[in-house]
Amino acid sequence: MTPYAYIIALLPLFSFLMIVFFLRWKEQVSSLFSISMIVLGWVLSLIVFIETLGRNGAPYESYFYITSFAGINFELGILVDSLTAIMLMVVTTVGACVQIYSVGYMKDDPRYSRFFAYLSLFTFSMLGLVLANNFFMIFIFWELVGLTSYLLISFWFEKKSAADAGKKAFITTRIGDLGFIVGLMMIAFYAGTFNYQGVFAKAAGGQIPAGILTVTAIFVFCGAVGKSAQFPLHVWLPDAMEGPTPVSALIHAATMVAAGVYLVARSMPIFASTADGAMVVATIGLITSFIAASIGLVQNDIKRILAYSTVSQLGYMIMALGLFGHDTALGEESVGYTAGTLHLMTHAFFKGLLFLGAGSVIHAVHTNDIQDMGGLSNKMKITTWTFIIASLSIAGIFPLSGFWSKDEIVATTLHHPVFFIGTLTIAFMTAFYMFRLCFLTFFGKPRDHHRYDHAHESPNVMTYPLVLLAVLSIFAGWWALPWLSHGYSSFVHFGEVKHEGPNYALMLISTIVAVSGITLAYLMYYRRSISAEKAAERFKPIYTFLYNKWYFDELYQKVIIDPIMKIADFMWNFDARVIDGAVNGTAWLTVLWSDIKLWFDVWIVDGAVNGSGWIIRQLGGALRYLQTGSMQFYALFIVVLVVLIAVFKFELVRIDRAWPFLTLVLALGFVALRFYSRLAAERNDGQSGISQEEKS
């Protein structure tokens, strides 16, 4: 099956096309078809996983040549290794659970079929990204993931907040993608290929200058900063909660945000060749994780709390991978690669469960504010206990999945004191805010009796995925038990396989930290022996600072958005008043000049021509009276003309005194002309009358 692994990605694409062109008006059929395709994809992914496991993770690559440009080959192909096999299972498992869950959650939505079409396209994008065997191909699917996430985040675009959230996610991630493009250009220029194996061979072989490799690694990491919501581009992910809850589950668990971590893991040979570049990655991961965890302490929106927990956990993964790259570049041993990829898998299951559980709660009480909840464990047993399992897992409580992956991450930081302390601090905050969420939502007295009275457990189509993900949240991490000689670290590794025994002291420390966080949440929000209100009042500046999310949105508004808007307004005014003014002014002058030429042509040129014609016509009209046809008139005319010539020729009359004489002659001539013309007209009429009588 491995050579045909691309079919796994094509199945959801086929589902998308079928819904768009044939099934969009058949809601139940469209959802059933979409689910059947993703389930079939899961079955094929399982087969590929088993085959890859049988090869002990040995990579399989297949591709075909498309074209060549500037000496660089462009190709489409697949690479199936241990990382690919695990990600295929994660994406299809969570994707199937989300789609089944959506049947109940979205049943009354007017764009039901469109939603499943988008989910299918989203899944296709992520599967294509995972299967890609080169940077050119991964970038194509990388951008498609960004596009489909925009469509899903702003799915309820009638809400301004949802439309704004979609634009914010799309634009923010484009900033990171710009850096990614620069990194790809540097790879193409210095490596001469986009193929993973070719690039990694040149990076590891020292064929790319060290400084160039460091810069390239940082630019490639910029793409992950955007997609995985790392500092300073982390601000888009909490706002992405405006989309439907199943979308949040898919984005946060197995697709978009996982893409950034996957990119770093897939590009590890580059980061493992530059200690400085890898340390930048690790530092960004730690900063992001701490900032997000601290913000999650005081939020009241159930989905936003989970969103900040996602940002924090992604920072965990990025930090582990960065430390691994740093230590490997310096020739030191590290378990960071195993830890980061393992946490990517376990996090997908318990975070998918948390979001679907949050959706179940919202579906029941129709609010996101945990301050309006309470006591829901009495009415929502399945949702409550599956949610608690996921919370215990993310907190790192033994023996759930999250414990093993978090323990590996803590082990990665042992030789880095700042990272070690930071990781434990974040683990404490994670346990605290997750159980603050649990206690305020599911336990205690109802704080809104109207909502509580109408609360109910979700239908089976929504609770079955919760149970499945709860099982995975418990057992999936057991694959990484340190006592297993052929466990996760033997399958997913970078370089030589490292078998390390359990570090019981470290396990104990991380467990104590997690239990301490849960205990503090229990005392503040369940027993109420410590007043949360008094604590917030006592540390009001800190509380306000965290509640306002470190003022990142306000900072970006003042420092980036407002200046850009002012520049945009200035450019708009400049365009409207100067450029458009010049264009419109030129047009106005052209029209004016055309009007002047038209006036000159009509009144002067045409006037001269028409005036000459009029004069000739009038003169002809006057002179035609001379053509009377009377010999007497012609004789008279000749006599008068001879007399006039003689008068002036022999100066019988002085010219200056001849005007009265001429006037008299002309007047007599005119009278004679009129007389003879009338006489001629009467004669002609008489002749025509005689002719008519003769004819009749």
mmCIF file of N, CA and C in Angstrom, residues 203-273:
data_model
loop_
_atom_site.group_PDB
_atom_site.id
_atom_site.type_symbol
_atom_site.label_atom_id
_atom_site.label_comp_id
_atom_site.label_asym_id
_atom_site.label_seq_id
_atom_site.Cartn_x
_atom_site.Cartn_y
_atom_site.Cartn_z
ATOM 1 N N ALA A 203 23.294 20.041 3.526
ATOM 2 C CA ALA A 203 23.384 20.723 4.822
ATOM 3 C C ALA A 203 24.292 19.951 5.770
ATOM 4 N N ALA A 204 24.092 18.636 5.834
ATOM 5 C CA ALA A 204 24.905 17.821 6.734
ATOM 6 C C ALA A 204 26.341 17.691 6.244
ATOM 7 N N GLY A 205 26.538 17.765 4.932
ATOM 8 C CA GLY A 205 27.881 17.612 4.374
ATOM 9 C C GLY A 205 28.700 18.880 4.367
ATOM 10 N N GLY A 206 28.165 19.964 4.885
ATOM 11 C CA GLY A 206 28.909 21.209 4.952
ATOM 12 C C GLY A 206 29.054 21.918 3.631
ATOM 13 N N GLN A 207 28.231 21.568 2.647
ATOM 14 C CA GLN A 207 28.329 22.199 1.326
ATOM 15 C C GLN A 207 27.643 23.561 1.275
ATOM 16 N N ILE A 208 26.914 23.879 2.328
ATOM 17 C CA ILE A 208 26.293 25.197 2.445
ATOM 18 C C ILE A 208 27.026 25.950 3.545
ATOM 19 N N PRO A 209 27.497 27.162 3.302
ATOM 20 C CA PRO A 209 28.224 27.917 4.330
ATOM 21 C C PRO A 209 27.437 28.014 5.633
ATOM 22 N N ALA A 210 28.145 27.959 6.755
ATOM 23 C CA ALA A 210 27.500 27.906 8.066
ATOM 24 C C ALA A 210 26.582 29.102 8.302
ATOM 25 N N GLY A 211 27.067 30.292 7.979
ATOM 26 C CA GLY A 211 26.242 31.481 8.182
ATOM 27 C C GLY A 211 24.989 31.456 7.330
ATOM 28 N N ILE A 212 25.137 31.035 6.084
ATOM 29 C CA ILE A 212 23.985 30.927 5.180
ATOM 30 C C ILE A 212 23.000 29.897 5.708
ATOM 31 N N LEU A 213 23.516 28.794 6.220
ATOM 32 C CA LEU A 213 22.648 27.735 6.737
ATOM 33 C C LEU A 213 21.855 28.227 7.943
ATOM 34 N N THR A 214 22.493 29.014 8.797
ATOM 35 C CA THR A 214 21.791 29.560 9.966
ATOM 36 C C THR A 214 20.667 30.492 9.541
ATOM 37 N N VAL A 215 20.964 31.383 8.615
ATOM 38 C CA VAL A 215 19.940 32.310 8.130
ATOM 39 C C VAL A 215 18.815 31.552 7.435
ATOM 40 N N THR A 216 19.178 30.551 6.643
ATOM 41 C CA THR A 216 18.162 29.745 5.957
ATOM 42 C C THR A 216 17.258 29.050 6.956
ATOM 43 N N ALA A 217 17.849 28.468 7.995
ATOM 44 C CA ALA A 217 17.063 27.777 9.020
ATOM 45 C C ALA A 217 16.086 28.726 9.700
ATOM 46 N N ILE A 218 16.535 29.930 10.001
ATOM 47 C CA ILE A 218 15.666 30.901 10.671
ATOM 48 C C ILE A 218 14.520 31.316 9.753
ATOM 49 N N PHE A 219 14.814 31.525 8.483
ATOM 50 C CA PHE A 219 13.744 31.903 7.551
ATOM 51 C C PHE A 219 12.738 30.765 7.363
ATOM 52 N N VAL A 220 13.211 29.541 7.270
ATOM 53 C CA VAL A 220 12.285 28.404 7.186
ATOM 54 C C VAL A 220 11.434 28.336 8.448
ATOM 55 N N PHE A 221 12.053 28.588 9.579
ATOM 56 C CA PHE A 221 11.321 28.569 10.849
ATOM 57 C C PHE A 221 10.250 29.649 10.903
ATOM 58 N N CYS A 222 10.449 30.741 10.170
ATOM 59 C CA CYS A 222 9.426 31.797 10.141
ATOM 60 C C CYS A 222 8.076 31.237 9.697
ATOM 61 N N GLY A 223 8.096 30.305 8.755
ATOM 62 C CA GLY A 223 6.850 29.681 8.335
ATOM 63 C C GLY A 223 6.170 28.975 9.484
ATOM 64 N N ALA A 224 6.956 28.260 10.292
ATOM 65 C CA ALA A 224 6.400 27.568 11.457
ATOM 66 C C ALA A 224 5.905 28.554 12.504
ATOM 67 N N VAL A 225 6.581 29.684 12.640
ATOM 68 C CA VAL A 225 6.137 30.708 13.595
ATOM 69 C C VAL A 225 4.731 31.179 13.257
ATOM 70 N N GLY A 226 4.460 31.373 11.977
ATOM 71 C CA GLY A 226 3.125 31.795 11.575
ATOM 72 C C GLY A 226 2.092 30.709 11.741
ATOM 73 N N LYS A 227 2.348 29.531 11.175
ATOM 74 C CA LYS A 227 1.357 28.458 11.193
ATOM 75 C C LYS A 227 1.112 27.919 12.600
ATOM 76 N N SER A 228 2.166 27.775 13.397
ATOM 77 C CA SER A 228 2.017 27.210 14.737
ATOM 78 C C SER A 228 1.841 28.280 15.804
ATOM 79 N N ALA A 229 1.527 29.494 15.380
ATOM 80 C CA ALA A 229 1.174 30.584 16.299
ATOM 81 C C ALA A 229 2.230 30.793 17.379
ATOM 82 N N GLN A 230 3.477 30.938 16.968
ATOM 83 C CA GLN A 230 4.554 31.197 17.903
ATOM 84 C C GLN A 230 4.802 32.700 18.013
ATOM 85 N N PHE A 231 5.323 33.104 19.152
ATOM 86 C CA PHE A 231 5.665 34.503 19.379
ATOM 87 C C PHE A 231 6.608 34.976 18.272
ATOM 88 N N PRO A 232 6.382 36.140 17.667
ATOM 89 C CA PRO A 232 5.361 37.148 17.993
ATOM 90 C C PRO A 232 4.100 37.078 17.116
ATOM 91 N N LEU A 233 3.911 35.989 16.383
ATOM 92 C CA LEU A 233 2.746 35.858 15.490
ATOM 93 C C LEU A 233 1.684 34.947 16.104
ATOM 94 N N HIS A 234 1.636 34.888 17.424
ATOM 95 C CA HIS A 234 0.701 33.986 18.108
ATOM 96 C C HIS A 234 -0.699 34.565 18.241
ATOM 97 N N VAL A 235 -0.890 35.826 17.891
ATOM 98 C CA VAL A 235 -2.132 36.523 18.233
ATOM 99 C C VAL A 235 -3.337 36.058 17.430
ATOM 100 N N TRP A 236 -3.116 35.375 16.315
ATOM 101 C CA TRP A 236 -4.256 35.000 15.467
ATOM 102 C C TRP A 236 -5.026 33.800 16.006
ATOM 103 N N LEU A 237 -4.337 32.898 16.712
ATOM 104 C CA LEU A 237 -4.963 31.619 17.058
ATOM 105 C C LEU A 237 -6.131 31.749 18.035
ATOM 106 N N PRO A 238 -6.023 32.541 19.113
ATOM 107 C CA PRO A 238 -7.199 32.668 19.994
ATOM 108 C C PRO A 238 -8.419 33.241 19.284
ATOM 109 N N ASP A 239 -8.216 34.192 18.381
ATOM 110 C CA ASP A 239 -9.352 34.758 17.648
ATOM 111 C C ASP A 239 -9.956 33.758 16.668
ATOM 112 N N ALA A 240 -9.190 32.744 16.297
ATOM 113 C CA ALA A 240 -9.703 31.722 15.376
ATOM 114 C C ALA A 240 -10.816 30.904 16.008
ATOM 115 N N MET A 241 -11.057 31.116 17.306
ATOM 116 C CA MET A 241 -12.149 30.411 17.988
ATOM 117 C C MET A 241 -13.523 30.873 17.521
ATOM 118 N N GLU A 242 -13.564 31.908 16.695
ATOM 119 C CA GLU A 242 -14.847 32.383 16.171
ATOM 120 C C GLU A 242 -15.463 31.389 15.188
ATOM 121 N N GLY A 243 -14.669 30.479 14.690
ATOM 122 C CA GLY A 243 -15.199 29.458 13.795
ATOM 123 C C GLY A 243 -15.969 28.404 14.565
ATOM 124 N N PRO A 244 -16.677 27.519 13.875
ATOM 125 C CA PRO A 244 -17.380 26.415 14.549
ATOM 126 C C PRO A 244 -16.404 25.578 15.372
ATOM 127 N N THR A 245 -16.864 25.042 16.492
ATOM 128 C CA THR A 245 -15.995 24.291 17.395
ATOM 129 C C THR A 245 -15.309 23.102 16.724
ATOM 130 N N PRO A 246 -15.980 22.328 15.864
ATOM 131 C CA PRO A 246 -15.249 21.249 15.181
ATOM 132 C C PRO A 246 -14.050 21.756 14.384
ATOM 133 N N VAL A 247 -14.165 22.950 13.829
ATOM 134 C CA VAL A 247 -13.034 23.552 13.115
ATOM 135 C C VAL A 247 -11.894 23.819 14.084
ATOM 136 N N SER A 248 -12.234 24.362 15.248
ATOM 137 C CA SER A 248 -11.212 24.628 16.261
ATOM 138 C C SER A 248 -10.491 23.346 16.638
ATOM 139 N N ALA A 249 -11.256 22.272 16.799
ATOM 140 C CA ALA A 249 -10.649 20.992 17.159
ATOM 141 C C ALA A 249 -9.685 20.518 16.082
ATOM 142 N N LEU A 250 -10.092 20.630 14.830
ATOM 143 C CA LEU A 250 -9.255 20.147 13.736
ATOM 144 C C LEU A 250 -8.013 21.012 13.561
ATOM 145 N N ILE A 251 -8.183 22.329 13.665
ATOM 146 C CA ILE A 251 -7.041 23.238 13.520
ATOM 147 C C ILE A 251 -6.042 23.030 14.646
ATOM 148 N N HIS A 252 -6.535 22.935 15.867
ATOM 149 C CA HIS A 252 -5.657 22.891 17.038
ATOM 150 C C HIS A 252 -5.048 21.518 17.274
ATOM 151 N N ALA A 253 -5.713 20.485 16.790
ATOM 152 C CA ALA A 253 -5.254 19.144 17.128
ATOM 153 C C ALA A 253 -4.363 18.528 16.058
ATOM 154 N N ALA A 254 -4.790 18.599 14.799
ATOM 155 C CA ALA A 254 -4.120 17.745 13.817
ATOM 156 C C ALA A 254 -3.761 18.407 12.505
ATOM 157 N N THR A 255 -4.144 19.631 12.294
ATOM 158 C CA THR A 255 -3.891 20.186 10.961
ATOM 159 C C THR A 255 -3.023 21.435 11.016
ATOM 160 N N MET A 256 -3.645 22.598 10.990
ATOM 161 C CA MET A 256 -2.897 23.813 10.686
ATOM 162 C C MET A 256 -1.752 24.064 11.666
ATOM 163 N N VAL A 257 -2.049 24.098 12.948
ATOM 164 C CA VAL A 257 -0.986 24.432 13.895
ATOM 165 C C VAL A 257 0.039 23.311 13.997
ATOM 166 N N ALA A 258 -0.397 22.079 13.717
ATOM 167 C CA ALA A 258 0.553 20.968 13.716
ATOM 168 C C ALA A 258 1.510 21.062 12.538
ATOM 169 N N ALA A 259 1.098 21.775 11.486
ATOM 170 C CA ALA A 259 1.930 21.870 10.286
ATOM 171 C C ALA A 259 3.268 22.539 10.586
ATOM 172 N N GLY A 260 3.255 23.565 11.438
ATOM 173 C CA GLY A 260 4.495 24.254 11.766
ATOM 174 C C GLY A 260 5.469 23.359 12.508
ATOM 175 N N VAL A 261 4.957 22.606 13.480
ATOM 176 C CA VAL A 261 5.810 21.675 14.220
ATOM 177 C C VAL A 261 6.333 20.589 13.282
ATOM 178 N N TYR A 262 5.453 20.113 12.412
ATOM 179 C CA TYR A 262 5.872 19.093 11.445
ATOM 180 C C TYR A 262 6.983 19.628 10.541
ATOM 181 N N LEU A 263 6.879 20.880 10.120
ATOM 182 C CA LEU A 263 7.910 21.471 9.259
ATOM 183 C C LEU A 263 9.261 21.485 9.962
ATOM 184 N N VAL A 264 9.271 21.870 11.238
ATOM 185 C CA VAL A 264 10.535 21.897 11.984
ATOM 186 C C VAL A 264 11.093 20.486 12.133
ATOM 187 N N ALA A 265 10.212 19.527 12.460
ATOM 188 C CA ALA A 265 10.669 18.141 12.606
ATOM 189 C C ALA A 265 11.188 17.592 11.281
ATOM 190 N N ARG A 266 10.472 17.871 10.202
ATOM 191 C CA ARG A 266 10.883 17.376 8.889
ATOM 192 C C ARG A 266 12.191 18.021 8.444
ATOM 193 N N SER A 267 12.404 19.274 8.823
ATOM 194 C CA SER A 267 13.617 20.003 8.417
ATOM 195 C C SER A 267 14.731 19.872 9.444
ATOM 196 N N MET A 268 14.628 18.920 10.353
ATOM 197 C CA MET A 268 15.599 18.804 11.432
ATOM 198 C C MET A 268 17.045 18.699 10.952
ATOM 199 N N PRO A 269 17.355 18.019 9.833
ATOM 200 C CA PRO A 269 18.761 18.006 9.396
ATOM 201 C C PRO A 269 19.338 19.400 9.173
ATOM 202 N N ILE A 270 18.498 20.351 8.797
ATOM 203 C CA ILE A 270 18.974 21.731 8.642
ATOM 204 C C ILE A 270 19.253 22.338 10.006
ATOM 205 N N PHE A 271 18.294 22.204 10.932
ATOM 206 C CA PHE A 271 18.462 22.801 12.258
ATOM 207 C C PHE A 271 19.560 22.098 13.051
ATOM 208 N N ALA A 272 19.735 20.800 12.819
ATOM 209 C CA ALA A 272 20.770 20.058 13.533
ATOM 210 C C ALA A 272 22.164 20.370 13.010
ATOM 211 N N SER A 273 22.243 21.192 11.974
ATOM 212 C CA SER A 273 23.537 21.593 11.421
ATOM 213 C C SER A 273 23.913 23.012 11.812
#
